[in-house]
Every structure is written in C-alpha cells, then in structure tokens.
CSV table of C-alpha atoms in Angstrom, one decimal:
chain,number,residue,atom,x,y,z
Q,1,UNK,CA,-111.5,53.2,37.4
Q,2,UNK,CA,-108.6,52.7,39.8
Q,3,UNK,CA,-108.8,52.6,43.2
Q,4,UNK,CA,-106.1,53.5,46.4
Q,5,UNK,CA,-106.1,53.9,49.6
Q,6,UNK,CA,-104.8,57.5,50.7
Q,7,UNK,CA,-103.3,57.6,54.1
Q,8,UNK,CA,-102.6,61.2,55.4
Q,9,UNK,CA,-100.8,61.6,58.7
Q,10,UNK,CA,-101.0,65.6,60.0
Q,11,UNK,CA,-99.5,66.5,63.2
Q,12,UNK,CA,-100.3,69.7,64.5
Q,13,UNK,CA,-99.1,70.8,66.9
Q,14,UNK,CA,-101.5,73.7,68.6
Q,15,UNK,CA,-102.5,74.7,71.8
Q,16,UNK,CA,-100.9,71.0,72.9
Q,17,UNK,CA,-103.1,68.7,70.9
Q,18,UNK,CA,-102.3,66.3,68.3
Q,19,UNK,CA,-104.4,66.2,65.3
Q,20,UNK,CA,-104.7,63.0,63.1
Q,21,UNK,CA,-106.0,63.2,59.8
Q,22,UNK,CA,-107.3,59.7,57.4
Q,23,UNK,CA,-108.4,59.7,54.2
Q,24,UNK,CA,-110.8,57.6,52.8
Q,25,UNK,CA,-110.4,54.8,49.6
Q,26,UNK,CA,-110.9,57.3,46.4
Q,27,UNK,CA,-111.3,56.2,42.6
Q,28,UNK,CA,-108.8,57.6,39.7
Q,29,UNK,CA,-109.7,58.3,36.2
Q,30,UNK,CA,-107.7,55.1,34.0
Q,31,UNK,CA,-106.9,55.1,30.5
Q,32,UNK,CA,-110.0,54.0,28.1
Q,33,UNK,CA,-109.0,50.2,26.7
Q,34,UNK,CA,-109.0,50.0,22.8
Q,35,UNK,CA,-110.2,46.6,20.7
Q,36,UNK,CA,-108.9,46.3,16.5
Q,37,UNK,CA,-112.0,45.5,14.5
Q,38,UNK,CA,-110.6,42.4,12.4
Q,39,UNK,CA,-113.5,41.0,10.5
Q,40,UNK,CA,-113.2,41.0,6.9
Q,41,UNK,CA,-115.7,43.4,4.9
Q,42,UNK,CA,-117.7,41.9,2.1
Q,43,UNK,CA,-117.8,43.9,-1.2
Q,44,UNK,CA,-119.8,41.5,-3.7
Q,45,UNK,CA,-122.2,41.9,-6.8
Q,46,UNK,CA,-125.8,42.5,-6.0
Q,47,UNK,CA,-127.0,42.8,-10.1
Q,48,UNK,CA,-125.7,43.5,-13.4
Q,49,UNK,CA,-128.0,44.1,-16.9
Q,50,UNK,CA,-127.0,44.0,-20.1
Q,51,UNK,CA,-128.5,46.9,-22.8
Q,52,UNK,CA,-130.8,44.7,-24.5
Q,53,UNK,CA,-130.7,41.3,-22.4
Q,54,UNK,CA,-128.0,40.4,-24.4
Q,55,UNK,CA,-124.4,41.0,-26.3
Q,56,UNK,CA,-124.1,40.3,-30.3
Q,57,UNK,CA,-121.4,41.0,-32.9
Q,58,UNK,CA,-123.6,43.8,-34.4
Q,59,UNK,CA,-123.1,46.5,-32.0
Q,60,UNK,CA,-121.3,47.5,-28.7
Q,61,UNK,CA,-123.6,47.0,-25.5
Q,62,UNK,CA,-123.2,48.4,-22.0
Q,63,UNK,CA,-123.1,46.2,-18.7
Q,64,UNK,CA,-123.8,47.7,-15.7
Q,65,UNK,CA,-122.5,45.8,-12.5
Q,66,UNK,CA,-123.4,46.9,-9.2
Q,67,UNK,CA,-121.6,45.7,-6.1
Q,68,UNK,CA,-122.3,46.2,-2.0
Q,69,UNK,CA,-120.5,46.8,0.4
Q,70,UNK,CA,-121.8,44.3,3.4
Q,71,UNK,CA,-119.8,45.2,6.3
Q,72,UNK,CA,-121.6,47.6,8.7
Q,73,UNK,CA,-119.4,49.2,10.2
Q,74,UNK,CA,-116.1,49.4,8.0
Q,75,UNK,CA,-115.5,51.2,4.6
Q,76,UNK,CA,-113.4,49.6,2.2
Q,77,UNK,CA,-111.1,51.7,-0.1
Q,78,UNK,CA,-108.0,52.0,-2.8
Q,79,UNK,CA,-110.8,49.2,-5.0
Q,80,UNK,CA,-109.3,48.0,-8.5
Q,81,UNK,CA,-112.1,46.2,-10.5
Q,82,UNK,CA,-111.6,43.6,-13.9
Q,83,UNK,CA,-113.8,41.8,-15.8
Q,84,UNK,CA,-112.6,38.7,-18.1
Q,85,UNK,CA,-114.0,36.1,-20.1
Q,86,UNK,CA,-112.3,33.4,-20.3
Q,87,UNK,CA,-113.0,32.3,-23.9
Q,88,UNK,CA,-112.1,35.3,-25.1
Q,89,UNK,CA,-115.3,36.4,-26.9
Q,90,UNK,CA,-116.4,39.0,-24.8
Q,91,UNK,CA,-114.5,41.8,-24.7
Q,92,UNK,CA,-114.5,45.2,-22.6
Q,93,UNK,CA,-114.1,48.2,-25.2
Q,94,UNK,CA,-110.9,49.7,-23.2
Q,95,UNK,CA,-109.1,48.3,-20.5
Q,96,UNK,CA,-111.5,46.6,-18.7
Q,97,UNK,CA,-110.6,47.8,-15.4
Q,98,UNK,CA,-111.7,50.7,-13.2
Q,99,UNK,CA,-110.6,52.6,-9.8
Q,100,UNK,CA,-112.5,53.4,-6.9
Q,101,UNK,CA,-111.5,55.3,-4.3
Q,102,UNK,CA,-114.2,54.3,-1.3
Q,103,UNK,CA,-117.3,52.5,-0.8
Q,104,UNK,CA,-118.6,53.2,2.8
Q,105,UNK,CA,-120.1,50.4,4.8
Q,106,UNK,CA,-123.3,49.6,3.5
Q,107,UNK,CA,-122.5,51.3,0.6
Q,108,UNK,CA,-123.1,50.7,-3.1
Q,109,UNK,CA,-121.0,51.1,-6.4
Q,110,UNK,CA,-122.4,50.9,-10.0
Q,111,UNK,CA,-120.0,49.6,-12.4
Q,112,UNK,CA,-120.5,50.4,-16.7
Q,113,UNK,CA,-118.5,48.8,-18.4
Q,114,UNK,CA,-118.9,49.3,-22.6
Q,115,UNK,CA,-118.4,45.6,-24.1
Q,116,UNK,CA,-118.4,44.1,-27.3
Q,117,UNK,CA,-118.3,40.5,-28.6
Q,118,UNK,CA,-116.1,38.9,-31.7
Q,119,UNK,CA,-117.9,37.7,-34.9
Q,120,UNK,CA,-116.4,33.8,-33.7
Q,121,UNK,CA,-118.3,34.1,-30.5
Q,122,UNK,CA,-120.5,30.8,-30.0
Q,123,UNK,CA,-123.8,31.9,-29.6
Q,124,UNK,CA,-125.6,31.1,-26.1
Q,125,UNK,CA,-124.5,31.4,-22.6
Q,126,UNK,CA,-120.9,33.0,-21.6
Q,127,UNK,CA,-119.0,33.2,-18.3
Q,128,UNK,CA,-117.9,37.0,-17.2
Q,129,UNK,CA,-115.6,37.1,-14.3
Q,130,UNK,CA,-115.4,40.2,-12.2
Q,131,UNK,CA,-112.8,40.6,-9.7
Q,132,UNK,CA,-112.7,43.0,-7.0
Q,133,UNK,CA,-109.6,43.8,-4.7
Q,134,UNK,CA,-109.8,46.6,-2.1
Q,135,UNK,CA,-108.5,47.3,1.6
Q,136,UNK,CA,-110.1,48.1,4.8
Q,137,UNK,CA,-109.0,51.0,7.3
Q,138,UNK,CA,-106.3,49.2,8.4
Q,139,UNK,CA,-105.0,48.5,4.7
Q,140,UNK,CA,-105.4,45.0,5.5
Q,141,UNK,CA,-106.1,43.9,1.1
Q,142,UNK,CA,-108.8,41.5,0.3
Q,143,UNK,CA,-109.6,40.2,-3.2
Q,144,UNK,CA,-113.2,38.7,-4.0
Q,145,UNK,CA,-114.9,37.5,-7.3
Q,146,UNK,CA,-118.1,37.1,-9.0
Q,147,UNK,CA,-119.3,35.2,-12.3
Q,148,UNK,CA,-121.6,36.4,-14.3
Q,149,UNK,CA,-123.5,34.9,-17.3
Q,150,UNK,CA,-124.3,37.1,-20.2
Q,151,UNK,CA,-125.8,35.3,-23.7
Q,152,UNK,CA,-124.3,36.1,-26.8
Q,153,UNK,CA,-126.5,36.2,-29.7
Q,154,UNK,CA,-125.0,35.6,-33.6
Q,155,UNK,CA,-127.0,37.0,-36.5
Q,156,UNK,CA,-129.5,34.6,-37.7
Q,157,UNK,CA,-130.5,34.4,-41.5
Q,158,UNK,CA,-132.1,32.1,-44.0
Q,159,UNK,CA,-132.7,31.4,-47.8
Q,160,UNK,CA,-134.2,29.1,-49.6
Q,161,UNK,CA,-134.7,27.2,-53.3
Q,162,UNK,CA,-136.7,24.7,-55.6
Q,163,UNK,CA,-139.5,26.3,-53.7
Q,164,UNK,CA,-141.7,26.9,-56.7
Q,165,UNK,CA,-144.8,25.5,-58.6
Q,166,UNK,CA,-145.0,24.4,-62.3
Q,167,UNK,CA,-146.0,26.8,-64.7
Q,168,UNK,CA,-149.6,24.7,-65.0
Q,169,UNK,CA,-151.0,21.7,-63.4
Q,170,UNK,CA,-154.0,19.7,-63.9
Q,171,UNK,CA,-156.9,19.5,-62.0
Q,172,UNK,CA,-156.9,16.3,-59.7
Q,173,UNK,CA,-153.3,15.6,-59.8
Q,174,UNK,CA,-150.9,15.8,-57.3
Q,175,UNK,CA,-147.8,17.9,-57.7
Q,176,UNK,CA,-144.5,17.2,-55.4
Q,177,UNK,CA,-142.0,20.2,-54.4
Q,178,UNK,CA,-139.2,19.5,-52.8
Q,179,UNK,CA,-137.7,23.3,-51.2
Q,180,UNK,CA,-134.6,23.6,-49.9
Q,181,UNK,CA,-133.7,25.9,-46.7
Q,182,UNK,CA,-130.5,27.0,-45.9
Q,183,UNK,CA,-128.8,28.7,-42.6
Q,184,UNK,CA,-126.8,31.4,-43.8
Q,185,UNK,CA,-126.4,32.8,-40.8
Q,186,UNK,CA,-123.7,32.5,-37.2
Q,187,UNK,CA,-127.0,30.6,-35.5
Q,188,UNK,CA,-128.7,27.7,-35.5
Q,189,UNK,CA,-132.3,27.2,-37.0
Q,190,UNK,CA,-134.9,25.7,-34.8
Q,191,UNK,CA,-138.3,23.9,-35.3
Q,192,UNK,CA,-138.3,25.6,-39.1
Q,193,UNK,CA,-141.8,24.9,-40.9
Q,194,UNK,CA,-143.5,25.7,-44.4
Q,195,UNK,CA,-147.1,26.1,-44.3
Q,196,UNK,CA,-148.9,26.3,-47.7
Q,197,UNK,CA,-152.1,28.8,-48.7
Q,198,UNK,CA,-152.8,28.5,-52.3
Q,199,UNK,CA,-156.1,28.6,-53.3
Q,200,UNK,CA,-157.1,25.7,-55.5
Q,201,UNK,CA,-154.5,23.4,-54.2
Q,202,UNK,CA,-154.5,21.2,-50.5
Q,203,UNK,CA,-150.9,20.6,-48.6
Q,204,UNK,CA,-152.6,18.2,-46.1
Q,205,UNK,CA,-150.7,20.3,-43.5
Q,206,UNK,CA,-147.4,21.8,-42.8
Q,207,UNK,CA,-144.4,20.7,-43.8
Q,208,UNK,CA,-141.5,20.3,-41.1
Q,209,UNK,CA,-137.9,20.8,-41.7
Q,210,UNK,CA,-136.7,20.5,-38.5
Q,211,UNK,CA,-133.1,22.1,-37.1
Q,212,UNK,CA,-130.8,22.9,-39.4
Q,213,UNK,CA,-126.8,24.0,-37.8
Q,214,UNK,CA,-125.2,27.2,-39.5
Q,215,UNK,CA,-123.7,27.3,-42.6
Q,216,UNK,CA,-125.9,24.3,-43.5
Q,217,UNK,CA,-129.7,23.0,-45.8
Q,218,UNK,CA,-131.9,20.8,-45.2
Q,219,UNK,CA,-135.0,20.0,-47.8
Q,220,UNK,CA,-138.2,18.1,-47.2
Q,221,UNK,CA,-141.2,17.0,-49.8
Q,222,UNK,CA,-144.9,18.4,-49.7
Q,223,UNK,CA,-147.2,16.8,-52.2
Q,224,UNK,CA,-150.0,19.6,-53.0
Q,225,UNK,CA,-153.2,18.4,-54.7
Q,226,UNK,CA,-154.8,20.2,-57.3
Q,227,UNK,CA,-158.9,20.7,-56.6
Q,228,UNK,CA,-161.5,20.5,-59.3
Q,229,UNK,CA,-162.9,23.6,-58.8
Q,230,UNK,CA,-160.8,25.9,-59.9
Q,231,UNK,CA,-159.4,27.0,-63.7
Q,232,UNK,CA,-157.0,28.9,-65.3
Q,233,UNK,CA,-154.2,31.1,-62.7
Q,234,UNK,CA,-153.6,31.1,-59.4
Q,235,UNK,CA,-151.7,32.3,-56.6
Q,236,UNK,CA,-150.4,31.9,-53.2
Q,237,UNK,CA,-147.9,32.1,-50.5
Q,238,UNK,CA,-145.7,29.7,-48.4
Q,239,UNK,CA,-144.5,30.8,-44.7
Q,240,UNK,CA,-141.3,29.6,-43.9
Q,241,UNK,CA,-141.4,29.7,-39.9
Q,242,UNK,CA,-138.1,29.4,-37.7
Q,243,UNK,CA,-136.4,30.0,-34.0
Q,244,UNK,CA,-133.5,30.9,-33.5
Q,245,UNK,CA,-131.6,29.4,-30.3
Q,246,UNK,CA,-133.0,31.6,-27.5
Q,247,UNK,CA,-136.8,31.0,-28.9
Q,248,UNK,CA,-137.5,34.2,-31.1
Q,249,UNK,CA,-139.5,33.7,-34.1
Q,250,UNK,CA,-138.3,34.5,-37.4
Q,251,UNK,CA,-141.1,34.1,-40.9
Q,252,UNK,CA,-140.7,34.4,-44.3
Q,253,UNK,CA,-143.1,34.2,-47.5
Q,254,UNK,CA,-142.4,33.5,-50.2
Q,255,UNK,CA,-145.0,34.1,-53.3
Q,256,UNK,CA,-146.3,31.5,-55.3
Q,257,UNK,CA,-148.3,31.2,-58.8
Q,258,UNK,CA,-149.6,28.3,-61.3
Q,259,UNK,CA,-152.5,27.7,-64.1
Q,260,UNK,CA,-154.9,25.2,-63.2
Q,261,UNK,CA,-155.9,23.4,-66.4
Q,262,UNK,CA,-158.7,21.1,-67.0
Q,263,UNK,CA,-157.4,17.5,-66.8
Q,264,UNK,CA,-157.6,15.5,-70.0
Q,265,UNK,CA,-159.0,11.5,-70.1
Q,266,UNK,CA,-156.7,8.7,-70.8
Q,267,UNK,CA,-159.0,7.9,-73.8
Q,268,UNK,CA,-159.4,11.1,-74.9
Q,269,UNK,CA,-155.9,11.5,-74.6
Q,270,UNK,CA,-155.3,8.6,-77.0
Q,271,UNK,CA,-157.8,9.6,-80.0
Q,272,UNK,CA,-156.4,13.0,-79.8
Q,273,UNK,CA,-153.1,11.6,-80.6
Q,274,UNK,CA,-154.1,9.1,-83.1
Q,275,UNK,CA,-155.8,11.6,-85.0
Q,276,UNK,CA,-152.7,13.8,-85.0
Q,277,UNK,CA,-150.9,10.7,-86.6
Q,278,UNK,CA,-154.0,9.8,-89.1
Q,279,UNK,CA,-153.5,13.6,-90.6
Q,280,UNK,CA,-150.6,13.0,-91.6
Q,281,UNK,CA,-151.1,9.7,-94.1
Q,282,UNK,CA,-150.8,12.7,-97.4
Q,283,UNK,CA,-147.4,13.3,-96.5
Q,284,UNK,CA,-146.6,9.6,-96.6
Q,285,UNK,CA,-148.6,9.2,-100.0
Q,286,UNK,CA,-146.2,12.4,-100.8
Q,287,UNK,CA,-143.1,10.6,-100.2
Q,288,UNK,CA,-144.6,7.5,-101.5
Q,289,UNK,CA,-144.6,9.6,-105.0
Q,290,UNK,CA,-141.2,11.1,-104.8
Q,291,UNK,CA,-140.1,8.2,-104.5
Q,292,UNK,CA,-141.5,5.8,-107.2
Q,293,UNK,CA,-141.3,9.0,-109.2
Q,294,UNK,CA,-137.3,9.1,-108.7
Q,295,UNK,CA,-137.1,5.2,-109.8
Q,296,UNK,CA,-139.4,5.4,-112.6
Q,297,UNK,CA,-137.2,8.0,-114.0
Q,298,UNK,CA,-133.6,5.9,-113.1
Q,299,UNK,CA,-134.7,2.7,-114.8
Q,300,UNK,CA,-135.6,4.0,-118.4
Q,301,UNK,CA,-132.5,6.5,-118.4
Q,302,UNK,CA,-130.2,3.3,-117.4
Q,303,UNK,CA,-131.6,0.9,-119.9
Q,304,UNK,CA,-131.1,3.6,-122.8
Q,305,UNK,CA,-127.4,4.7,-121.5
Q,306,UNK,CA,-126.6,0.4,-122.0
Q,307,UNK,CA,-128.6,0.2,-125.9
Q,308,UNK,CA,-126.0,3.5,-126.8
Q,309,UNK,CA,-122.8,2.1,-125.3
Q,310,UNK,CA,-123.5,-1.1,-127.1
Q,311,UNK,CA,-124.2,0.5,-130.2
Q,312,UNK,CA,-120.9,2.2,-129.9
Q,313,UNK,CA,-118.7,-1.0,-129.9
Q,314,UNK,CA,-120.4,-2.8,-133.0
Q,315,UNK,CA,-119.0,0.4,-135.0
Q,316,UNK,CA,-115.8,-0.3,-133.2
C-alpha cells in the first residue's frame, strides 16, 4: 500500500476564531504486481505394453503409450504425437500420429497406437521413437522425445531328415544315424537336442546339434547299440528339443521302428555259406555233361563230313 501525507488547512472564520485542521499520514489501495510463470512443463512417457510382450509378422498388435504431464502448476495443450522406427520394420497401421487437445498439470494421456511389423524385420530388440510437441498457456512450443524398445519376434520352424532306423538290426551291434535338422523358419535355432527312447537300443545320451541360423542344417551322429534282450520289432521316439532367440522351447517327435534279429557267429556265418556253395556241385556235374556231351557229338560228325568229301574227289 501507498502512503501520503494529507495536509488540510480550514480557516473558519466564526464568532472571531480561526480553526486549523491536520490530517494524519493515510495508506492507499496500489495496484496488485503480476510475475510470468516461465518454467518449462514436462510431458514425458511413464510406460507403454505391447499386446502380447511382443510384435511379429503374423498379426497386428496394439501399443499403448502413456505419457505425464510433470509440471504442477501449468497445462500443456494443442499436443501432436509420432512414433517412428528408424529401421523401418515397425510400422503404425495409419498415420502414426495423434492430436490432443490438453493434458492438465499433473495429468495423464494414454496413447494406442495399432502397429504391425514387415516379414524382413530382424528378429530381437527394436528402437521406437515417440515424439511429443505441445505449448503451454503462453503458447510458448516445446518438443520432447522418448525411445522405446519393443522385440520383434519372426516365426520359428524346423524339419528334419535321415532320421530313421534300418529296417532290422542285430542284437549287439551298433548302428550309426546321422539326422539332419533344418531352420525353415525367419529365427534362429538355439541349444537344439535329440534325445532317444527306444526300447531295446542305448543312445549313451543326447545328442547336441547346437545353433543353427535361418534358412540353414546342421546334422550330428548318434551311435545306438542294439541290447541282447530283446527280438523281433520295436519302436520308439526321438525328441528334437529347440529355443528360439528369446528362450521359448519348441519339441518335436518324431516316431521310430526296427526288428531286432538274433545276431549270427562269424563261424556259423561261414559253414552256412559254404554249404550253400557245396549244394550246388550237381549243377556243375550238369554243365560238366552238356558239355562233354556237345564235343562228343562235334568230333565224330567232323571226322565223317572229311571221309565223304574225300570220297567225293577220287570219283572226280
């Protein structure tokens, strides 16, 4: 408040007197002083999801962002908000912008924004950036940005071959497969395995292929040894285990089937085919004849053909 100093000089003139009149220091109302708030209001992301933790080729998926506004005391308004990737793999299903008219201080805004990703898009982590420009009362414009990381998962498939037994095997040997795995899928193949459960024949334990890249086979060895105490068929399976980048399991089995046969000695072996070649001595005695019987019958036929022709040239 303002204060003056009033000074009021009355003469009256009455009855012969004179009458002085002061007035005391007074205070007057002033005009209220007014101060610009300048500080710059935050608006950043709090969180974001994405439907199903993460994006693939296979179907569209929703992000939701949601941003604060920080300041306390101003509202921030006229807001345009984009999202980009930079690679390009991640796209919004639209525009990939939105308006807003106000977020009051303190204030929250959800964002959904409907994405989908291309069928090139490397699988694993991705870079979303989400930019946000907006004014406060004074239409002073601000722009401020946020990164987010979304993973982008690309279908994961497998096949395999030459992962089959022999139609029969013998009882105490050892019979070697070799399979053959291959990534037909956009993803790589982690820690892949093959265990074996066939009953009648031990693996010695699992057989590891390793990591095979997409578009790519790899093939390992398992020797499986026959056991003596089983005859005739048999069945089993084999597990083909895998991972796929982010550390979900994928298995496989695959059927398998073989006649265990009773294994035949060396020795035996031998007689068996030595009598096979001893049964057949008739057909030599057989040939033997035909033969002798086919020269016997030449000789005498040429030595009468020469007596005739000589015979002939004495009449001459």
């Amino acid at each position: 408040m303002k204060k003056a100093l009033i000074f009021i000089l009355t003469i009256i003139i009455c009855c012969g007197f004179a009458v002085y009149a002061y007035a005391e220091e007074t205070d007057i109302p002033s005009e209220p002083e007014t101060t610009q708030d300048v500080s710059q209001p935050r608006l950043m992301v709090t969180s974001y999801k994405i439907e199903g933790g993460s994006v693939s080729p296979e179907k569209k998926a929703e992000l939701q962002i949601t941003m604060k506004n920080h300041s306390s005391t101003k509202a921030v308004s006229n807001i345009k908000l984009s999202i980009l990737d930079e690679t390009g793999d991640i796209k919004p299903d639209g525009m990939g912008t939105e308006y807003v008219k106000i977020i009051y201080a303190g204030g929250t805004y959800t964002w959904k924004v409907p994405v989908i990703v291309s069928k090139k898009a490397e699988t694993g982590e991705h870079h979303l950036t989400v930019t946000m420009e907006y004014e406060d009362k004074y239409y002073t414009a601000y722009t401020a940005t946020d990164t987010l990381s979304v993973n982008v998962k690309q279908t994961v498939s497998m096949d395999y071959d030459s992962l089959q037994l022999p139609s029969k095997v013998n009882q105490g040997d050892t019979e070697t497969i070799s399979p053959n795995i291959i990534n037909t899928g956009k993803s790589t193949i982690r820690n892949c395995k093959i265990d074996f459960n066939i009953e009648g024949l031990e693996s010695g334990g699992t057989l590891f292929i390793g990591e095979i890249p997409a578009g790519e086979s790899k093939n390992g060895s398992a020797n499986l040894r026959v056991g003596t105490d089983k005859l005739g068929e048999t069945k089993g399976t084999a597990t083909i285990t895998y991972e796929d980048e982010f550390g979900e399991t994928y298995e496989k089995t695959v059927d398998l089937s073989t006649n265990i046969e009773e294994k035949v000695e060396v020795a035996e072996q031998e007689q068996v085919e030595e009598e096979k070649k001893n049964n057949l001595w008739w057909l030599f005695i057989l040939i033997g004849l035909a033969a002798g019987g086919a020269l016997g019958f030449g000789i005498p036929a040429a030595v009468r053909a020469k007596k005739q022709r000589d015979e002939d040239d004495k009449r001459l």
